[in-house]
Amino acid sequence: MATQISRRTRLWLALSASTMLLSACGSDSDDNSTPPEAQAPDAAQVTAEISTKQVTLSWDDVDGATEYRVYRDLDGSSGYEPISEDITTSEFAYPLAAHLTDWDDVRFQVEACNSAGCTPSEDIYIDGAAIDAIGYLKADTPQDKSAYGFAMAISDDGSTLAVGSPRYDAGNNVDAGAVYLYSKTDSGWSQTGRIDNPASDGGDGDLFGYAVDLSADGSQLLVTAPYEDGGSAGVNSANDDEPIRNSGAAYLFTQSGSAWQQTAYFKASNPDPNDFYGIRATINSDATRVAISAPFEASNAAGVNGDQGNNDIELAGAVYVYQLSDSWAQEAYIKPSFPSWPDSPCFDPMPPGIECDEASPSRFGYGLAFDDSGNTLAIGAPGENSADGQINGNQSDFKAKSAGAAYILRFANNSWQHTAYIKASNPSIDDEFGYALALSGDGNTLAVSAPHEDSNLTGVHPSPIPNDTADLDVPFNEDGEPDSGAAYVFSFDGSDWSQVRYIKAEATDEDDLFGWSVQLNSDGTTLAIGVPREDSEETGISDDWGNSSAPAAGAAYVYQYSDTDNWALSSYLKAINTDANDTFGRTLTLSGNGETLAVAATGEDSSQVDAPANEDGEDSGAIYLY
């Protein structure tokens, strides 16, 4: 008789069999064994490659790693901080501000990670590679003696660069001028366009590109042509009047896709021969205000919107401000707060230490800068003659020919008003304080240069007159290094301006012209200063400024502000192909965050576009990106 096995019994038998089988299979091992614990991956083997303004870290995939993390230590002692996590590739590109990098000590580290933990790589140093991080730009078809780089401007984000070449020859039109446009993409910098002189007559001799400026987003470009001969006046005039030689003009261009279209044409409201309207120009961040100077304009007026109908003082200078509402219109005609005088009186007897020199007119407008809003305007007048070294001091003290001054104007209650008269604390004859200046985005930090200042001091000081001369390497002499140059930093606290720093080159030398160009970043914490006649033969980023083997090769200095150190030197910059008479530092421009710096060498001689491989293009010029 067959035995009937219930469903429950069959299940019990199956489970019992499985248990016996498992017991038999595992009879020689520990019944309590556990799988091995997961382990962190091995360290990645990392290499670093330096290219223009970038370091690329690369490594082979590590077995077991699910992600990678990159860390940076800025000075080799502050400790690592993360700059990117959750990286699943084996490469990471990190942007470098070459002029702000501590090349000797900065280090990187890559961690290979999984669920069990992370393993750091060895420290990766990039010392000795600074020169590879410096970019090099030329015109697409370099021209000899074209003054390429004579003027420059960069967008706030550092991705659009405009370069003026005012002696560019367009066919038979000699010195017609042009402006080159460059853009930064993921693949690097490239030329994206060139704007030729738009004058209907070809612009022979106009020097289009003498001054340039960009709006914050880089979509609006202001270009001047101070030798233009148009006879019209005002904005967007027909220009069919009799020519006025060297009256000057300015143009506004708007980017439309890959093209640039002219949207405005500016002339002085009182054009005259040889006023050279357009020597300087500036545009505010959102391109709603434009200021254009004519430092050779000759009216004897003072203040704002005075009489512009005379020519009583040659080279007195003027600044014209325009505002965009529905259309562009002139908003103000600005002169110094005290009228420029053509001659300096001589006193009998003369005050001690004061020479009887014929004064120079102000040349009001040689320095020019807006803040971001366009409601604060700084104007330099390097020919101003007062010997009073006080802010808001005596403007009628005509005892120091071309000592120079700067003026601050603010727009309030629907009008422009002079609010401050700025002097160097050590005004001296022919220093030309105000030749170049820069203003921070909020309008509260001002840098002003005096490229012909003569002191033999070096470095950064609270004052031009040292408190303790015992620590100086050489005896202090206010006139010890003629035309060595200086720069001054001023700060506004909401009610008053004060001079906070006096800056000289680290190797002060006669005729270097330290301060020929100056630039501040938006928050006023990074300052770049050009020294186009500096003589060192060094290349790249260096600290050897003591030799004089390459006359007028040029240099640039970068300073940074901190709450602890105030202003201190960050870097000393040279070209990658330093050569005598290249005048590196003649012009420079700084992005809003200060992390992109472009420096021009208008006398550079290479004819090759992508590398300085020869010297076959005399004074064709070059731009260097840091």
XYZ file of C-alpha atoms in Angstrom:
626
model
C 0.000 0.000 0.000
C 1.519 3.272 -0.995
C 2.309 5.725 1.753
C 0.703 9.151 1.317
C 3.111 12.055 2.180
C 1.494 15.320 3.037
C 2.579 18.667 1.581
C 3.897 19.734 4.994
C 5.970 16.549 5.294
C 7.492 17.019 1.843
C 8.547 20.571 2.779
C 10.155 19.312 6.024
C 12.117 16.654 4.218
C 13.366 19.155 1.616
C 14.583 21.569 4.258
C 16.285 18.789 6.202
C 18.108 17.596 3.105
C 19.315 21.086 2.335
C 20.586 21.505 5.854
C 22.528 18.234 5.746
C 24.016 19.117 2.379
C 25.193 22.544 3.575
C 26.590 20.998 6.740
C 28.547 18.458 4.777
C 29.944 21.073 2.414
C 31.116 23.306 5.236
C 32.396 20.712 7.609
C 36.045 21.832 7.302
C 35.479 25.618 7.877
C 34.400 27.952 10.634
C 30.630 28.116 10.839
C 30.857 31.804 12.005
C 32.944 33.161 9.061
C 32.062 36.626 7.509
C 32.932 38.117 4.111
C 36.106 40.322 4.020
C 35.618 44.035 4.752
C 35.689 46.522 1.829
C 38.888 48.568 1.565
C 39.611 52.115 0.409
C 41.236 52.266 -3.030
C 44.930 52.785 -3.608
C 46.277 56.314 -4.065
C 46.009 57.844 -7.524
C 49.233 58.596 -9.390
C 48.690 62.201 -10.468
C 50.459 64.382 -13.023
C 49.980 68.129 -13.583
C 50.061 69.939 -16.924
C 50.108 73.743 -17.078
C 48.545 75.686 -19.957
C 47.242 79.234 -20.360
C 45.662 80.199 -17.025
C 44.960 76.555 -16.158
C 46.382 73.468 -14.442
C 45.082 70.071 -15.565
C 45.460 67.181 -13.110
C 45.383 63.702 -14.685
C 45.553 60.163 -13.273
C 44.908 56.565 -14.279
C 41.685 54.993 -13.026
C 42.197 53.345 -9.639
C 40.654 49.890 -9.103
C 37.757 50.108 -6.708
C 37.472 53.898 -6.786
C 33.977 55.244 -7.393
C 34.823 58.943 -7.258
C 37.724 61.361 -6.899
C 38.115 64.563 -4.917
C 40.529 67.429 -5.601
C 42.022 69.660 -2.918
C 44.147 72.806 -2.987
C 46.492 74.453 -0.484
C 47.157 78.020 -1.617
C 50.396 78.639 0.249
C 51.605 75.207 1.283
C 50.878 75.834 4.953
C 47.221 76.799 5.347
C 46.001 73.250 4.794
C 44.000 71.628 2.047
C 40.521 72.766 1.110
C 38.226 70.985 -1.360
C 37.774 72.537 -4.790
C 35.791 69.707 -6.434
C 34.132 66.468 -5.342
C 32.193 63.625 -6.973
C 34.557 63.506 -9.963
C 34.003 60.316 -11.964
C 36.543 60.966 -14.719
C 40.328 60.750 -14.464
C 41.059 64.398 -15.270
C 40.303 67.752 -13.686
C 41.038 71.233 -15.094
C 41.375 74.056 -12.606
C 41.600 77.747 -13.612
C 44.666 79.648 -12.458
C 45.141 83.359 -11.923
C 48.830 83.286 -12.753
C 49.519 86.708 -11.215
C 47.831 85.759 -7.909
C 49.301 82.262 -7.518
C 52.019 81.434 -4.991
C 54.004 79.386 -7.479
C 56.654 78.262 -5.008
C 54.259 76.806 -2.440
C 50.807 76.123 -3.895
C 50.031 72.387 -3.955
C 47.214 70.065 -4.981
C 46.044 66.628 -3.870
C 43.646 64.086 -5.375
C 41.750 61.565 -3.239
C 40.530 58.248 -4.661
C 37.350 57.274 -2.814
C 34.733 54.550 -2.388
C 32.256 53.559 0.329
C 35.091 52.388 2.571
C 36.988 55.675 2.512
C 39.442 57.853 0.605
C 43.163 57.612 -0.045
C 45.131 60.810 -0.800
C 47.704 61.122 -3.545
C 51.121 62.557 -2.950
C 51.317 66.367 -2.914
C 51.411 67.835 -6.415
C 53.522 70.994 -6.767
C 53.650 73.206 -9.864
C 56.640 75.382 -8.995
C 58.776 76.303 -11.969
C 55.840 76.150 -14.386
C 54.543 79.722 -14.097
C 55.697 80.746 -17.563
C 53.524 78.007 -19.119
C 50.421 79.555 -17.535
C 50.883 82.889 -19.324
C 48.847 83.334 -22.499
C 50.129 85.092 -25.609
C 47.926 86.930 -28.133
C 48.733 88.657 -31.417
C 46.706 90.220 -34.179
C 45.654 87.629 -36.762
C 47.761 89.478 -39.340
C 50.372 91.436 -37.354
C 51.406 94.799 -38.757
C 54.688 96.502 -37.970
C 54.388 99.616 -35.806
C 50.607 99.280 -35.540
C 50.504 100.174 -31.800
C 48.672 96.907 -31.126
C 47.803 96.937 -27.418
C 47.892 100.726 -27.079
C 44.454 100.432 -25.437
C 42.679 97.459 -23.848
C 39.511 96.576 -21.957
C 38.178 93.318 -20.541
C 34.655 92.306 -19.552
C 33.778 91.869 -15.896
C 33.860 88.062 -16.109
C 37.166 88.100 -17.979
C 35.830 86.337 -21.074
C 35.859 89.180 -23.640
C 38.923 91.272 -24.461
C 39.116 94.324 -26.732
C 42.519 95.470 -28.005
C 43.079 98.784 -29.747
C 45.588 99.095 -32.592
C 45.347 102.789 -33.516
C 48.172 102.745 -36.075
C 46.709 99.850 -38.051
C 46.785 100.600 -41.780
C 43.582 99.765 -43.638
C 44.634 99.578 -47.266
C 45.788 103.027 -48.306
C 44.442 104.595 -45.119
C 47.522 104.942 -42.932
C 46.927 104.952 -39.162
C 43.208 104.456 -39.673
C 43.141 102.142 -36.664
C 41.297 98.981 -35.684
C 40.073 97.074 -32.633
C 40.540 93.317 -32.170
C 38.075 91.193 -30.194
C 38.997 88.004 -28.329
C 36.841 85.516 -26.447
C 37.601 82.839 -23.896
C 35.935 79.442 -24.327
C 36.524 75.995 -22.849
C 39.198 75.449 -25.488
C 41.058 78.688 -24.695
C 41.354 82.209 -26.090
C 40.781 83.030 -29.749
C 40.264 86.090 -31.908
C 36.576 86.453 -32.738
C 36.537 89.652 -34.734
C 38.126 92.905 -35.815
C 36.388 96.258 -36.086
C 37.912 98.559 -38.663
C 37.537 102.310 -38.629
C 33.916 102.974 -39.691
C 34.605 106.471 -41.061
C 33.077 106.946 -44.489
C 36.330 108.402 -45.822
C 38.366 105.421 -44.633
C 39.673 107.174 -41.556
C 43.172 107.999 -42.760
C 45.127 109.210 -39.710
C 42.172 108.968 -37.281
C 43.877 106.565 -34.824
C 40.652 104.634 -34.237
C 41.265 102.398 -31.206
C 43.247 104.973 -29.233
C 41.015 104.321 -26.202
C 38.565 101.453 -25.649
C 36.225 100.328 -22.894
C 33.685 97.517 -22.440
C 30.455 97.206 -20.496
C 30.449 94.668 -17.664
C 28.941 91.904 -19.821
C 31.227 92.680 -22.758
C 28.379 93.373 -25.171
C 28.922 97.145 -25.521
C 32.223 98.515 -26.821
C 33.299 102.169 -26.710
C 36.095 103.160 -29.119
C 37.676 106.558 -29.708
C 39.449 108.204 -32.633
C 40.970 111.437 -31.250
C 42.511 112.447 -34.594
C 39.201 112.197 -36.479
C 38.366 115.346 -38.452
C 34.567 115.398 -38.515
C 33.003 118.840 -38.341
C 29.727 117.961 -36.625
C 28.830 118.296 -32.943
C 26.801 116.239 -30.477
C 25.498 112.670 -30.707
C 24.692 110.850 -33.959
C 25.112 114.017 -35.998
C 25.156 113.826 -39.788
C 28.841 114.835 -39.977
C 28.383 116.668 -43.265
C 29.870 119.955 -42.004
C 33.296 121.318 -42.902
C 36.075 119.181 -41.439
C 37.666 120.200 -38.143
C 41.164 118.765 -38.013
C 41.870 116.496 -35.038
C 38.620 117.421 -33.331
C 38.142 113.752 -32.407
C 35.229 111.340 -32.157
C 34.013 108.213 -30.376
C 31.883 105.259 -31.436
C 29.703 102.809 -29.545
C 29.292 99.264 -30.878
C 26.810 96.616 -29.740
C 27.428 92.910 -30.141
C 24.808 91.063 -32.152
C 25.642 87.386 -32.384
C 29.165 87.206 -33.723
C 29.004 90.682 -35.291
C 29.439 94.180 -33.873
C 27.161 96.983 -35.042
C 27.724 100.707 -34.571
C 24.927 102.164 -32.430
C 26.195 105.661 -31.586
C 28.618 108.312 -32.834
C 29.832 110.921 -30.330
C 31.344 114.332 -30.967
C 32.106 117.159 -28.554
C 29.422 119.808 -28.221
C 32.125 122.412 -28.985
C 34.510 120.738 -31.451
C 37.665 122.647 -32.279
C 40.888 121.851 -34.120
C 43.390 119.839 -32.092
C 41.102 119.238 -29.105
C 41.758 115.490 -29.513
C 38.383 114.507 -28.093
C 38.696 110.811 -27.234
C 42.141 110.653 -25.624
C 40.362 108.810 -22.784
C 36.913 107.222 -22.543
C 34.965 105.137 -20.038
C 31.586 103.384 -19.932
C 29.707 102.237 -16.836
C 28.752 98.628 -16.148
C 25.320 98.570 -17.789
C 26.318 100.889 -20.656
C 23.926 103.692 -19.719
C 26.609 106.349 -19.210
C 29.655 107.291 -21.244
C 32.382 109.813 -20.422
C 34.848 111.043 -23.054
C 37.700 113.461 -22.459
C 39.373 116.111 -24.581
C 42.471 117.048 -22.549
C 43.518 119.636 -25.138
C 40.183 121.524 -25.135
C 40.754 125.227 -24.461
C 37.808 126.778 -22.602
C 38.588 128.789 -19.453
C 35.443 127.555 -17.697
C 35.349 125.850 -14.305
C 32.896 123.435 -12.708
C 29.996 121.767 -14.514
C 28.189 123.054 -17.610
C 30.137 126.314 -17.787
C 30.870 128.490 -20.813
C 32.395 126.325 -23.536
C 32.369 129.043 -26.155
C 35.932 130.335 -25.825
C 39.464 129.085 -26.420
C 41.330 131.151 -23.849
C 43.486 128.408 -22.275
C 45.035 125.837 -24.576
C 45.276 122.342 -23.093
C 42.940 123.186 -20.219
C 40.919 120.053 -20.956
C 37.300 118.986 -20.590
C 35.191 115.872 -20.044
C 31.828 115.197 -21.688
C 29.269 112.887 -20.049
C 26.424 111.241 -21.967
C 23.415 109.331 -20.681
C 21.221 106.776 -22.413
C 17.490 107.152 -21.921
C 15.444 106.536 -25.043
C 18.520 107.712 -26.922
C 21.959 109.053 -26.131
C 22.223 112.703 -25.073
C 24.932 114.864 -23.522
C 24.364 115.208 -19.790
C 27.295 117.340 -18.647
C 30.300 119.363 -19.754
C 32.843 119.105 -16.947
C 35.870 121.275 -16.207
C 38.173 121.453 -13.164
C 36.579 122.862 -10.015
C 39.067 125.752 -10.234
C 39.991 127.161 -13.648
C 43.256 126.134 -15.222
C 45.858 128.895 -15.512
C 48.230 129.095 -18.472
C 51.078 130.690 -16.514
C 52.467 130.409 -13.006
C 53.180 133.632 -11.118
C 56.685 134.234 -9.836
C 57.114 135.532 -6.311
C 59.708 137.953 -4.963
C 61.224 136.574 -2.889
C 60.446 133.010 -3.924
C 59.363 130.622 -1.157
C 62.158 128.236 -0.095
C 62.463 125.209 -2.363
C 60.051 126.566 -5.000
C 61.340 127.257 -8.486
C 59.819 129.877 -10.734
C 58.537 127.719 -13.574
C 55.969 128.486 -16.191
C 52.925 126.427 -15.307
C 51.330 123.975 -17.662
C 47.591 123.930 -18.271
C 45.697 121.166 -16.496
C 45.150 118.687 -19.353
C 42.007 117.802 -17.443
C 40.748 114.380 -18.523
C 44.014 112.515 -19.071
C 42.896 110.077 -16.397
C 39.262 108.950 -16.514
C 37.225 106.252 -14.751
C 33.632 105.504 -13.753
C 32.503 103.344 -10.873
C 30.146 100.488 -11.792
C 26.975 102.551 -11.449
C 28.251 105.497 -13.440
C 27.311 107.838 -10.586
C 30.920 108.465 -9.525
C 33.523 109.793 -11.946
C 37.250 110.221 -11.303
C 39.191 112.609 -13.548
C 42.944 113.155 -13.667
C 44.645 116.428 -14.568
C 48.413 115.772 -14.742
C 49.192 119.367 -15.712
C 47.541 120.915 -12.631
C 49.899 123.232 -10.733
C 49.097 123.415 -7.026
C 51.868 122.605 -4.538
C 49.376 121.962 -1.724
C 49.538 118.298 -0.718
C 46.203 118.254 1.100
C 42.949 116.707 -0.078
C 40.514 119.542 -0.805
C 43.409 121.954 -0.289
C 44.361 125.204 -2.002
C 43.689 124.918 -5.738
C 45.044 128.375 -6.529
C 48.541 127.672 -5.196
C 50.265 127.696 -8.581
C 53.743 126.812 -7.330
C 54.371 123.338 -8.756
C 54.139 123.067 -12.527
C 52.484 119.805 -13.594
C 52.401 118.399 -10.078
C 48.978 117.092 -11.058
C 45.631 116.465 -9.388
C 42.560 114.260 -9.521
C 38.918 115.185 -9.087
C 35.938 113.181 -7.838
C 32.464 114.017 -9.111
C 29.188 112.435 -7.992
C 25.810 112.429 -9.687
C 23.076 113.382 -7.216
C 19.813 115.312 -7.397
C 19.893 115.079 -11.190
C 23.215 116.859 -11.589
C 26.960 116.280 -11.516
C 28.862 117.922 -8.674
C 32.534 118.222 -7.768
C 32.930 116.517 -4.387
C 36.694 116.103 -3.864
C 39.994 117.557 -5.046
C 42.710 114.918 -4.649
C 46.433 115.649 -4.435
C 49.478 113.516 -3.761
C 50.821 114.141 -0.277
C 54.203 115.002 -1.830
C 53.362 117.150 -4.879
C 56.379 118.174 -6.891
C 57.123 119.870 -10.184
C 56.480 117.676 -13.244
C 55.341 114.569 -11.304
C 52.124 114.460 -13.406
C 49.954 112.939 -10.686
C 46.656 112.037 -12.367
C 48.112 110.791 -15.642
C 46.401 107.446 -15.024
C 43.824 106.427 -12.448
C 41.377 103.652 -11.572
C 38.227 103.467 -9.462
C 36.712 100.471 -7.675
C 33.211 99.291 -8.516
C 31.657 100.978 -5.485
C 33.572 104.202 -6.100
C 35.253 104.139 -2.686
C 38.810 103.113 -3.633
C 40.894 105.247 -5.971
C 44.352 104.544 -7.395
C 46.229 107.436 -9.011
C 49.664 107.367 -10.592
C 52.407 109.945 -10.958
C 54.721 108.326 -13.539
C 57.275 111.151 -13.350
C 57.604 111.208 -9.541
C 61.261 111.189 -8.435
C 61.673 109.602 -4.980
C 64.241 106.846 -4.444
C 62.043 104.876 -2.031
C 61.082 101.290 -2.866
C 58.060 99.195 -1.919
C 54.782 100.043 -0.163
C 54.562 102.835 2.422
C 51.859 104.665 4.378
C 53.482 107.955 3.355
C 56.016 109.257 0.809
C 58.184 110.537 3.659
C 59.500 107.607 5.715
C 59.159 107.915 9.494
C 62.462 106.179 10.092
C 65.148 106.518 7.444
C 67.610 104.392 9.408
C 66.249 101.168 7.898
C 66.588 102.329 4.305
C 69.249 100.755 2.098
C 70.235 104.164 0.743
C 69.698 107.668 2.139
C 66.205 108.943 1.375
C 66.083 111.478 -1.444
C 62.848 112.987 -2.753
C 64.540 113.585 -6.106
C 66.906 110.623 -6.083
C 65.464 108.716 -9.069
C 63.995 111.161 -11.616
C 60.900 109.895 -13.444
C 60.959 106.601 -11.565
C 57.238 107.012 -10.868
C 54.844 106.286 -8.024
C 51.244 105.308 -7.341
C 48.894 106.380 -4.562
C 45.856 104.626 -3.095
C 43.001 106.629 -1.580
C 39.978 105.442 0.393
C 36.555 107.031 0.928
C 34.858 106.327 4.285
C 31.465 107.738 3.382
C 32.339 111.334 4.134
C 36.037 111.959 3.451
C 38.846 110.779 1.202
C 42.248 109.911 2.651
C 45.535 108.682 1.215
C 46.212 105.183 2.568
C 49.247 104.003 0.604
C 52.167 105.316 -1.413
C 53.660 102.661 -3.718
C 57.001 102.516 -5.487
C 58.625 99.782 -7.556
C 60.670 97.152 -5.745
C 63.703 98.330 -7.719
C 63.194 102.047 -8.214
C 65.166 103.308 -11.177
C 65.409 106.504 -13.165
C 63.040 106.847 -16.141
C 61.101 103.613 -15.440
C 57.724 105.452 -15.428
C 56.156 103.264 -12.740
C 52.415 103.984 -12.922
C 52.101 104.666 -16.635
C 49.025 102.439 -16.376
C 46.961 101.402 -13.337
C 43.926 99.142 -12.871
C 41.748 98.060 -9.916
C 39.409 95.093 -9.774
C 35.736 95.624 -8.910
C 35.976 95.371 -5.130
C 39.164 97.417 -4.999
C 41.344 94.684 -3.482
C 43.662 93.975 -6.431
C 45.801 96.674 -8.032
C 47.915 96.262 -11.180
C 50.553 98.829 -12.155
C 52.470 99.030 -15.433
C 56.139 100.077 -15.684
C 56.839 100.207 -19.437
C 60.432 101.420 -19.245
C 61.660 99.006 -16.565
C 64.915 97.297 -17.565
C 65.054 93.769 -16.101
C 65.695 90.856 -18.469
C 63.677 88.405 -16.343
C 60.772 86.453 -17.867
C 57.417 85.265 -16.555
C 56.696 85.670 -12.847
C 59.820 86.469 -10.903
C 61.312 88.136 -7.862
C 64.574 89.162 -9.516
C 63.981 92.807 -10.353
C 67.506 93.965 -9.675
C 69.167 93.777 -13.101
C 69.053 96.316 -15.917
C 70.072 94.261 -18.919
C 67.054 94.930 -21.162
C 66.360 98.685 -21.373
C 62.657 99.571 -21.601
C 61.620 95.924 -21.701
C 58.900 96.796 -19.195
C 57.245 95.122 -16.221
C 54.053 95.065 -14.168
C 53.414 94.777 -10.446
C 50.320 93.333 -8.758
C 49.295 94.253 -5.209
C 46.542 92.848 -3.016
C 44.676 94.296 -0.072
C 43.935 92.358 3.092
C 42.541 93.402 6.461
C 45.788 92.389 8.139
C 48.450 93.607 5.708
C 46.610 96.465 4.013
C 48.351 96.641 0.595
C 51.193 94.223 -0.165
C 53.042 93.043 -3.263
C 51.567 89.881 -4.774
C 53.661 89.422 -7.923
C 56.200 90.980 -10.253
C 55.388 90.210 -13.892
C 57.420 90.106 -17.059
C 56.738 88.942 -20.610
C 57.499 85.359 -21.610
C 59.931 86.702 -24.236
C 61.396 89.765 -22.572
C 63.351 92.018 -24.906
C 64.648 95.571 -24.854
C 62.214 98.304 -25.954
C 59.144 96.055 -25.892
C 57.482 98.414 -23.331
C 55.599 95.617 -21.584
C 53.170 97.272 -19.152
C 52.342 100.224 -21.362
C 48.682 99.193 -21.017
C 46.913 96.689 -18.791
C 43.372 95.660 -17.890
C 41.928 93.605 -15.038
C 38.709 91.545 -14.837
C 36.077 92.256 -12.197
C 37.238 89.547 -9.808
C 40.879 90.367 -10.503
C 41.668 86.840 -11.677
C 42.380 87.715 -15.311
C 45.012 90.311 -16.112
C 46.022 91.306 -19.641
C 49.261 93.244 -20.167
C 50.307 94.801 -23.473
C 53.793 95.180 -24.936
C 53.290 97.521 -27.877
C 56.939 97.218 -28.914
C 57.060 93.400 -29.082
C 58.491 92.204 -32.404
C 57.312 88.683 -33.243
C 55.547 88.188 -36.564
C 54.219 84.761 -35.581
C 50.684 84.644 -34.217
C 50.726 81.650 -31.881
C 54.194 81.942 -30.326
C 57.006 84.499 -29.990
C 59.263 82.577 -32.350
C 61.077 85.441 -34.096
C 61.612 89.198 -34.203
C 60.470 89.812 -37.760
C 57.500 92.062 -36.953
C 58.931 95.339 -35.689
C 56.746 96.838 -32.945
C 53.802 94.676 -34.006
C 52.854 94.266 -30.336
C 51.559 91.438 -28.175
C 49.203 90.782 -25.264
C 50.042 88.541 -22.309
C 47.329 86.882 -20.211
C 47.863 86.093 -16.534
